[in-house]
Amino acid sequence: MSGFLHRTFSRLNIKIRVLVFSMAIVPILLLSVIINVTYVRRSIKSESENLYSRSEVLSKQVVTSGYLDDQGDVTMELRLSELAQLISGRVMLVDSSLRVIYDSYSIDKGKVFLWENVTKSANGEMLTYVDRKNNIITTTIPITTINDENELEIVGVLLASESVNSISENLNYIISIELIVLFLLLGFAILLGIILGNRYSSPITDASSQLDTGIKGDKINSIDVKGYSEIEELASQFNTYVNKMETIDESRQEFVSNVSHELKTPLTSMKVLADSLIGMGDAPVELYQEFIGDISQEIERETGIINDLLTMVRMDKSNANLNISTVNVNELVESILKRLRPIAEKQNVELVLESFRPITAEVDEIKLGLAISNLIENGIKYNNPGGFVHISLNSDHQYFYIRVEDSGMGIPEDSLDMIFERFYRVDKSHSREIGGTGLGLAITHMSIIMHGGEIKVDSTLGEGTTFDVRIPLSHIEEEGN
Ligand code: ADP
């Protein structure tokens, strides 16, 4: 049970509701208590001060009228009973021996009044007693006179009790207003709690249930982007991730069919060539040589594809180490160009190298060579007859820079983010015609990142593409490698 409670209350949704609820209710409750207590205190204080001042006026009159010694003064008795009426309560006069000489209720006259407050007032104190149960305030004040020796003498006590029902009536009225406000606020807080709770937690619960779906192997869907700042960011990043995953997954499936197709094509041609040679029986040597030459080309193509796959798998291993040596980058690029020039010529694409300065750098010659040659190969492959590929080499004291610029078909803007993903190809049908596996740029990217470098692409559809590569001149061994 406690586990269930803990789980329930640790849920973000519930937490937000409880928070909003307490933020709305707790201050108003506190405020109500403070208002009520202050109201009661101030009312009692002002009522008792009122009673004191009336009693004082009356006590002076009692002294001057000599009523304490002779109760024959009717005017004084009238005044005492007037006060009792005015305060809707009781007025009592007690002499210095605590004997009651006037009682507006006419109950205790003649009796000795031994109430603590009266005794204290007979010793000079002004006191207020609050009877909360019956809503009565009783003040007792000493009646003083100046005696013959010119000293202040206490000659009696004046007691006045006032019913203060009005204070509790007002308090009840205030409480009822506070309750109405509290209930309105309660409704508002519950509503706000539900709205905010859902707004904040639903992207998270949605994401979590979508991830559950993913774990079970089903398709993950995008979630609603709502909530505020961080939650929105989380939801939109989740969606970006899901979209990316979907694209990668689609590309992967395509890759499998592409690779199978690519691997099968050379095999099919080899089979056709071999079968026709077998079928011909006594074919002339020239024909044999021609067919075997074709078969050899197909083997080369097949090897190329397999090599690409192997390179990628090898690079993919996290512990793949670079085989660092000091390499003359100009020579490396020139040797790549030498190898690619016949292919470029065949496509009628011009290859131009512009070296601004000699560069030597600490790199893995094979892996960097692969990265550069993939970029140049693409520049040739995705070009138009009569086009060009410009390669430029430059460096500063920290980095060397390689730019590969072509006048080819360009890459659509929405594909620019994806081209470095494995298996991704912009125009599937076109790329298949051209050949390739969608692995070239992934290999290039991996190799450059392993060298601590950076690659950027800029492209205009129909005009051409420029790849900018930046690699540190000296290799810094990464921690953990
Ligand atoms: P592929 O083996 O298909 O060439 P890459 O990883 O080398 O694979 O390239 C991925 C995709 O990016 C290519 O299929 C192509 O559509 C696009 N691409 C790469 N380089 C260029 C370029 N220089 N010009 C136009 N498109 C390019």
XYZ file of C-alpha atoms and ligand atoms in Angstrom:
508
model
C 0.000 0.000 0.000
C 2.755 2.436 0.964
C 4.582 1.470 -2.250
C 1.457 2.293 -4.210
C 1.073 5.634 -2.403
C 4.716 6.440 -2.994
C 4.412 5.592 -6.686
C 1.233 7.624 -7.028
C 2.551 10.709 -5.252
C 5.925 10.625 -6.937
C 4.209 10.970 -10.325
C 4.911 14.373 -11.852
C 1.254 14.906 -12.670
C 0.135 14.394 -9.063
C 3.048 16.444 -7.728
C 2.096 19.415 -9.896
C -1.547 19.132 -8.831
C -0.637 18.975 -5.146
C 1.768 21.902 -5.611
C -0.769 24.141 -7.382
C -3.414 23.100 -4.881
C -1.298 23.904 -1.844
C 0.011 27.111 -3.402
C -3.564 28.312 -3.761
C -5.027 26.967 -0.513
C -2.287 27.274 2.105
C -1.775 31.067 1.794
C -5.507 31.781 1.861
C -5.951 29.540 4.912
C -3.093 31.272 6.713
C -4.420 34.669 5.718
C -7.900 33.784 6.979
C -6.529 32.675 10.349
C -4.470 35.869 10.671
C -7.450 38.058 9.676
C -9.783 36.306 12.130
C -7.398 36.388 15.089
C -6.506 40.044 14.448
C -10.154 40.979 14.079
C -11.124 39.323 17.396
C -8.152 40.817 19.284
C -8.705 44.342 18.001
C -12.450 44.213 18.631
C -11.959 43.032 22.225
C -9.295 45.675 22.786
C -11.447 48.505 21.465
C -14.511 47.292 23.404
C -12.578 47.050 26.667
C -11.018 50.495 26.134
C -14.526 51.804 25.567
C -15.652 50.190 28.809
C -12.646 51.594 30.694
C -13.337 55.153 29.626
C -17.062 54.947 30.429
C -16.253 53.337 33.803
C -13.692 56.025 34.610
C -16.173 58.838 33.951
C -18.717 57.065 36.121
C -16.233 56.301 38.907
C -15.409 60.020 39.214
C -19.098 60.791 39.497
C -19.476 58.073 42.136
C -16.724 59.710 44.220
C -18.031 63.255 43.876
C -21.625 62.216 44.583
C -20.551 60.460 47.790
C -22.623 57.487 46.663
C -20.250 55.012 48.281
C -21.188 56.311 51.724
C -24.793 57.165 51.098
C -26.816 55.282 48.474
C -29.690 57.722 48.747
C -28.563 59.616 45.582
C -31.117 58.534 42.954
C -29.358 60.392 40.130
C -26.226 58.351 40.653
C -28.187 55.115 40.668
C -29.867 56.223 37.443
C -26.502 56.870 35.827
C -25.237 53.445 36.848
C -28.298 51.729 35.436
C -28.052 53.865 32.256
C -24.555 52.515 31.636
C -25.837 48.973 32.193
C -28.515 49.583 29.557
C -26.084 51.201 27.153
C -23.719 48.266 27.193
C -26.570 45.723 27.390
C -24.826 44.199 30.364
C -24.244 44.461 34.045
C -22.728 47.213 36.204
C -21.657 46.631 39.813
C -20.194 48.881 42.411
C -18.116 47.377 45.229
C -16.810 49.332 48.209
C -13.333 49.039 49.722
C -14.443 46.090 51.919
C -15.572 44.320 48.686
C -19.229 44.583 49.577
C -21.573 45.065 46.640
C -23.368 48.361 47.043
C -24.904 48.492 43.581
C -25.796 45.702 41.146
C -27.788 46.525 38.001
C -29.119 42.923 38.128
C -30.041 43.482 41.797
C -28.834 39.937 42.582
C -25.673 40.374 44.610
C -26.352 43.658 46.427
C -25.125 43.510 50.024
C -22.938 40.450 49.395
C -19.161 40.400 49.620
C -17.770 39.939 46.111
C -14.636 37.834 46.245
C -13.736 37.563 42.577
C -10.019 37.626 41.857
C -10.191 40.543 39.386
C -12.229 42.618 41.862
C -9.682 41.966 44.623
C -6.847 42.935 42.274
C -8.641 46.113 41.194
C -9.225 46.955 44.853
C -5.417 47.002 44.954
C -5.185 49.423 42.069
C -5.181 47.335 38.811
C -7.379 47.933 35.753
C -8.356 44.538 34.363
C -10.251 42.997 31.485
C -11.662 39.477 31.614
C -12.890 37.809 28.433
C -15.440 34.999 28.758
C -15.187 33.449 25.305
C -17.874 30.871 25.950
C -20.582 33.412 26.716
C -19.052 36.256 24.680
C -18.776 38.603 27.629
C -16.056 41.183 28.408
C -15.791 42.305 32.005
C -13.662 45.266 33.037
C -12.861 46.144 36.641
C -11.342 49.494 37.583
C -10.404 50.928 40.993
C -12.385 53.951 42.225
C -9.915 56.444 43.643
C -10.062 59.639 45.647
C -7.574 62.015 47.314
C -7.875 61.676 51.102
C -7.254 64.234 53.801
C -3.543 63.419 53.878
C -3.508 64.276 50.177
C -2.885 60.655 49.235
C -4.555 58.586 46.531
C -6.951 56.194 48.204
C -8.881 53.300 46.652
C -12.414 53.485 47.895
C -14.083 50.866 45.739
C -14.230 48.978 42.431
C -16.490 49.558 39.428
C -17.271 46.443 37.407
C -18.845 46.551 33.934
C -19.762 43.459 31.868
C -20.663 43.808 28.242
C -22.036 41.157 25.963
C -19.977 41.097 22.752
C -22.133 38.822 20.643
C -21.683 41.266 17.762
C -17.976 40.355 17.559
C -18.697 36.659 17.100
C -21.547 37.443 14.707
C -19.206 39.544 12.599
C -16.564 36.851 12.844
C -19.043 34.248 11.554
C -19.867 36.551 8.665
C -16.167 37.028 7.842
C -15.600 33.243 8.035
C -18.503 32.570 5.681
C -17.028 34.999 3.116
C -13.624 33.373 3.559
C -15.174 29.946 2.986
C -16.804 31.084 -0.254
C -13.461 32.481 -1.482
C -11.745 29.282 -0.354
C -14.181 27.067 -2.285
C -13.917 29.207 -5.408
C -10.147 29.060 -5.157
C -10.307 25.337 -4.515
C -12.232 24.816 -7.751
C -9.826 27.038 -9.621
C -6.780 25.274 -8.117
C -8.129 21.833 -9.020
C -8.805 22.977 -12.587
C -5.415 24.652 -12.913
C -3.699 21.643 -11.320
C -5.303 19.282 -13.827
C -4.489 21.518 -16.801
C -0.881 22.190 -15.744
C -0.333 18.606 -14.573
C -1.488 17.233 -17.911
C 0.415 19.825 -19.873
C 3.668 19.032 -18.133
C 3.371 15.311 -17.766
C 1.569 14.166 -20.887
C 4.585 14.588 -23.223
C 6.599 12.554 -20.725
C 4.000 9.792 -20.338
C 3.473 9.818 -24.114
C 7.214 9.543 -24.692
C 7.483 6.787 -22.142
C 4.608 4.792 -23.673
C 6.050 5.315 -27.167
C 9.418 4.070 -25.921
C 7.616 1.057 -24.471
C 6.123 0.437 -27.888
C 9.600 0.755 -29.378
C 11.073 -1.687 -26.865
C 8.380 -4.205 -27.810
C 9.547 -3.794 -31.391
C 6.574 -1.859 -32.761
C 6.676 1.418 -34.623
C 7.225 4.539 -32.487
C 5.015 7.548 -33.256
C 5.695 11.252 -32.761
C 4.233 12.820 -29.612
C 2.341 16.079 -29.096
C 4.651 19.021 -28.468
C 2.979 20.842 -25.592
C 3.998 22.085 -22.155
C 6.616 24.701 -21.532
C 10.238 25.326 -22.419
C 12.178 22.252 -21.263
C 9.218 19.889 -21.690
C 8.595 21.286 -25.164
C 12.257 20.898 -25.972
C 12.208 17.320 -24.684
C 9.116 16.487 -26.746
C 10.472 18.038 -29.905
C 13.868 16.379 -29.446
C 12.084 13.080 -28.893
C 10.217 13.621 -32.165
C 13.396 14.587 -33.992
C 15.008 11.439 -32.643
C 12.035 9.281 -33.665
C 12.060 10.806 -37.159
C 15.780 10.282 -37.455
C 15.450 6.695 -36.299
C 12.657 6.093 -38.773
C 14.707 7.502 -41.613
C 17.733 5.467 -40.599
C 15.591 2.373 -40.322
C 14.104 2.948 -43.762
C 17.582 3.616 -45.155
C 18.862 0.446 -43.539
C 16.150 -1.633 -45.135
C 16.902 -0.008 -48.432
C 20.557 -0.623 -47.883
C 20.003 -4.343 -47.515
C 18.141 -4.474 -50.803
C 20.683 -2.132 -52.429
C 23.650 -4.151 -51.240
C 22.038 -7.410 -52.335
C 21.321 -5.851 -55.682
C 24.816 -4.385 -55.982
C 26.427 -7.676 -54.997
C 24.187 -9.643 -57.321
C 24.689 -7.510 -60.434
C 28.399 -8.322 -60.981
C 27.690 -11.970 -60.175
C 24.875 -12.108 -62.744
C 27.051 -10.569 -65.459
C 29.915 -12.937 -64.625
C 27.520 -15.886 -64.836
C 26.190 -14.710 -68.229
C 29.742 -14.189 -69.548
C 30.962 -17.564 -68.259
C 27.856 -19.403 -69.500
C 28.158 -17.980 -72.976
C 31.821 -18.988 -73.148
C 30.907 -22.523 -72.069
C 28.016 -22.602 -74.572
C 30.228 -21.535 -77.457
C 32.596 -24.480 -77.124
C 35.436 -23.572 -79.560
C 35.388 -19.856 -79.130
C 38.348 -17.837 -80.475
C 41.024 -16.847 -77.976
C 40.239 -13.114 -78.512
C 36.670 -13.698 -77.397
C 37.907 -15.596 -74.330
C 40.268 -12.750 -73.506
C 37.537 -10.154 -73.942
C 35.059 -12.054 -71.756
C 37.645 -12.827 -69.086
C 38.569 -9.132 -69.100
C 34.887 -8.293 -68.510
C 34.686 -10.894 -65.756
C 37.765 -9.396 -64.112
C 36.106 -5.941 -64.157
C 33.026 -7.324 -62.514
C 35.164 -8.964 -59.846
C 36.792 -5.607 -59.245
C 33.389 -3.973 -58.803
C 32.296 -6.699 -56.436
C 35.521 -6.274 -54.449
C 34.915 -2.527 -54.272
C 31.508 -2.981 -52.723
C 32.742 -5.577 -50.259
C 35.684 -3.344 -49.351
C 33.340 -0.460 -48.632
C 31.295 -2.654 -46.344
C 34.364 -3.983 -44.563
C 35.871 -0.517 -44.139
C 32.677 0.703 -42.622
C 32.391 -2.207 -40.223
C 36.025 -1.812 -39.200
C 35.675 1.933 -38.645
C 32.523 1.357 -36.699
C 34.316 -0.539 -33.982
C 34.704 1.847 -31.094
C 38.232 0.709 -30.377
C 39.313 1.368 -33.948
C 42.725 2.933 -33.583
C 44.301 5.302 -35.999
C 47.609 4.307 -37.470
C 49.216 7.715 -37.116
C 52.314 8.749 -39.074
C 53.670 12.004 -40.466
C 52.168 12.276 -43.926
C 52.775 14.678 -46.785
C 49.149 15.620 -47.463
C 49.903 17.217 -50.878
C 51.439 13.970 -52.101
C 48.586 11.952 -50.658
C 45.984 14.048 -52.533
C 48.044 13.957 -55.729
C 48.240 10.163 -55.618
C 44.463 9.974 -55.132
C 43.942 12.297 -58.089
C 46.269 10.173 -60.222
C 44.130 7.143 -59.485
C 40.844 8.970 -60.121
C 41.851 10.958 -63.203
C 41.009 8.144 -65.713
C 37.549 7.808 -64.184
C 37.049 11.603 -64.377
C 38.195 11.676 -67.978
C 35.767 8.934 -68.853
C 32.973 11.088 -67.446
C 34.435 14.177 -69.118
C 34.949 15.880 -65.753
C 37.943 18.133 -65.172
C 39.995 17.573 -61.986
C 41.947 20.594 -60.704
C 44.189 20.667 -57.649
C 45.235 23.933 -56.055
C 47.852 23.592 -53.284
C 48.518 26.814 -51.364
C 51.389 25.435 -49.313
C 53.141 22.156 -48.520
C 51.407 20.345 -45.700
C 52.680 17.607 -43.450
C 50.361 16.304 -40.769
C 50.046 13.511 -38.245
C 47.296 11.395 -39.751
C 46.298 7.850 -40.632
C 47.243 7.838 -44.299
C 44.872 5.063 -45.342
C 41.822 6.362 -43.463
C 42.355 9.989 -44.453
C 43.035 8.897 -48.047
C 39.737 7.060 -48.030
C 37.899 10.149 -46.762
C 39.414 12.427 -49.426
C 39.006 9.988 -52.281
C 35.327 9.398 -51.388
C 34.698 13.150 -51.594
C 36.454 13.486 -54.946
C 34.851 10.311 -56.300
C 31.415 11.694 -55.404
C 32.320 14.992 -57.084
C 32.997 13.035 -60.258
C 30.092 10.580 -59.914
C 27.387 13.177 -59.256
C 28.654 15.559 -61.942
C 27.633 16.408 -65.502
C 29.770 15.847 -68.613
C 31.954 18.932 -69.086
C 31.857 19.677 -65.355
C 34.732 20.136 -62.936
C 35.934 19.099 -59.499
C 38.226 21.641 -57.776
C 40.316 20.480 -54.881
C 42.173 23.020 -52.787
C 44.652 22.454 -49.964
C 45.615 25.002 -47.357
C 46.758 25.197 -43.750
C 47.426 27.508 -40.822
C 49.500 26.871 -37.715
C 46.880 24.516 -36.253
C 44.818 22.924 -38.999
C 44.955 21.918 -42.629
C 41.966 22.486 -44.891
C 40.705 20.513 -47.857
C 37.955 21.889 -50.055
C 36.281 19.705 -52.699
C 34.022 21.725 -54.949
C 32.080 20.326 -57.891
C 29.785 21.635 -60.605
C 27.455 18.651 -60.317
C 23.810 18.052 -59.638
C 23.862 19.348 -56.032
C 22.075 18.008 -52.962
C 18.560 19.084 -51.927
C 18.555 21.146 -48.722
C 16.434 18.711 -46.716
C 18.903 15.904 -47.469
C 22.006 17.833 -46.364
C 21.594 16.700 -42.752
C 21.303 13.071 -43.763
C 24.054 12.493 -46.306
C 26.597 11.483 -43.652
C 24.248 8.813 -42.310
C 25.134 5.299 -43.280
C 23.155 3.878 -46.189
C 21.597 7.246 -47.006
C 21.293 8.099 -50.658
C 19.495 11.176 -51.972
C 17.787 9.898 -55.085
C 17.612 6.142 -54.741
C 16.899 5.283 -58.364
C 19.423 7.758 -59.726
C 22.120 6.801 -57.235
C 21.655 3.136 -58.053
C 22.174 3.903 -61.688
C 25.326 5.761 -60.767
C 26.391 3.044 -58.369
C 27.370 3.211 -54.743
C 26.086 1.967 -51.463
C 25.415 5.139 -49.476
C 28.447 4.316 -47.341
C 31.066 6.607 -48.843
C 30.232 9.789 -46.923
C 29.585 7.849 -43.714
C 33.119 6.458 -43.972
C 34.485 9.939 -44.783
C 32.678 11.464 -41.820
C 33.845 8.741 -39.427
C 37.433 9.083 -40.555
C 37.438 12.897 -40.181
C 35.850 12.750 -36.734
C 38.421 10.141 -35.654
C 41.116 12.624 -36.691
C 39.502 15.269 -34.466
C 38.403 17.187 -37.552
C 35.224 18.654 -38.982
C 33.363 18.420 -42.270
C 30.819 20.865 -43.647
C 28.757 20.750 -46.777
C 27.221 23.502 -48.812
C 25.193 22.745 -51.900
C 22.910 24.343 -54.452
C 20.657 22.010 -56.372
C 21.581 21.937 -60.042
C 24.725 24.033 -59.498
C 27.114 21.984 -57.400
C 28.369 20.961 -54.006
C 31.269 22.066 -51.804
C 32.695 19.985 -48.982
C 34.978 21.759 -46.483
C 37.196 19.618 -44.291
C 39.325 20.856 -41.382
C 41.775 18.542 -39.594
C 44.355 19.306 -36.857
C 47.963 19.151 -38.061
C 49.081 17.255 -34.995
C 47.211 14.322 -33.631
C 45.985 14.426 -30.048
C 45.383 11.012 -28.552
C 41.888 10.927 -27.106
C 41.509 9.728 -23.558
C 40.429 6.107 -23.318
C 41.846 5.219 -26.724
P 27.023 6.699 -52.458
O 27.709 5.395 -52.353
O 25.584 6.578 -52.813
O 27.731 7.702 -53.310
P 27.715 8.465 -50.279
O 27.621 8.219 -48.813
O 29.036 8.747 -50.842
O 26.990 7.251 -50.967
O 26.764 9.688 -50.591
C 25.464 9.713 -50.091
C 24.537 10.412 -51.038
O 24.837 11.810 -51.054
C 24.721 9.990 -52.471
O 23.897 8.888 -52.744
C 24.308 11.205 -53.242
O 22.918 11.206 -53.420
C 24.688 12.360 -52.350
N 25.965 12.989 -52.707
C 27.162 12.754 -52.146
N 28.115 13.547 -52.687
C 27.488 14.295 -53.619
C 27.919 15.320 -54.544
N 29.185 15.704 -54.613
N 26.975 15.877 -55.344
C 25.713 15.488 -55.277
N 25.240 14.546 -54.434
C 26.110 13.941 -53.621
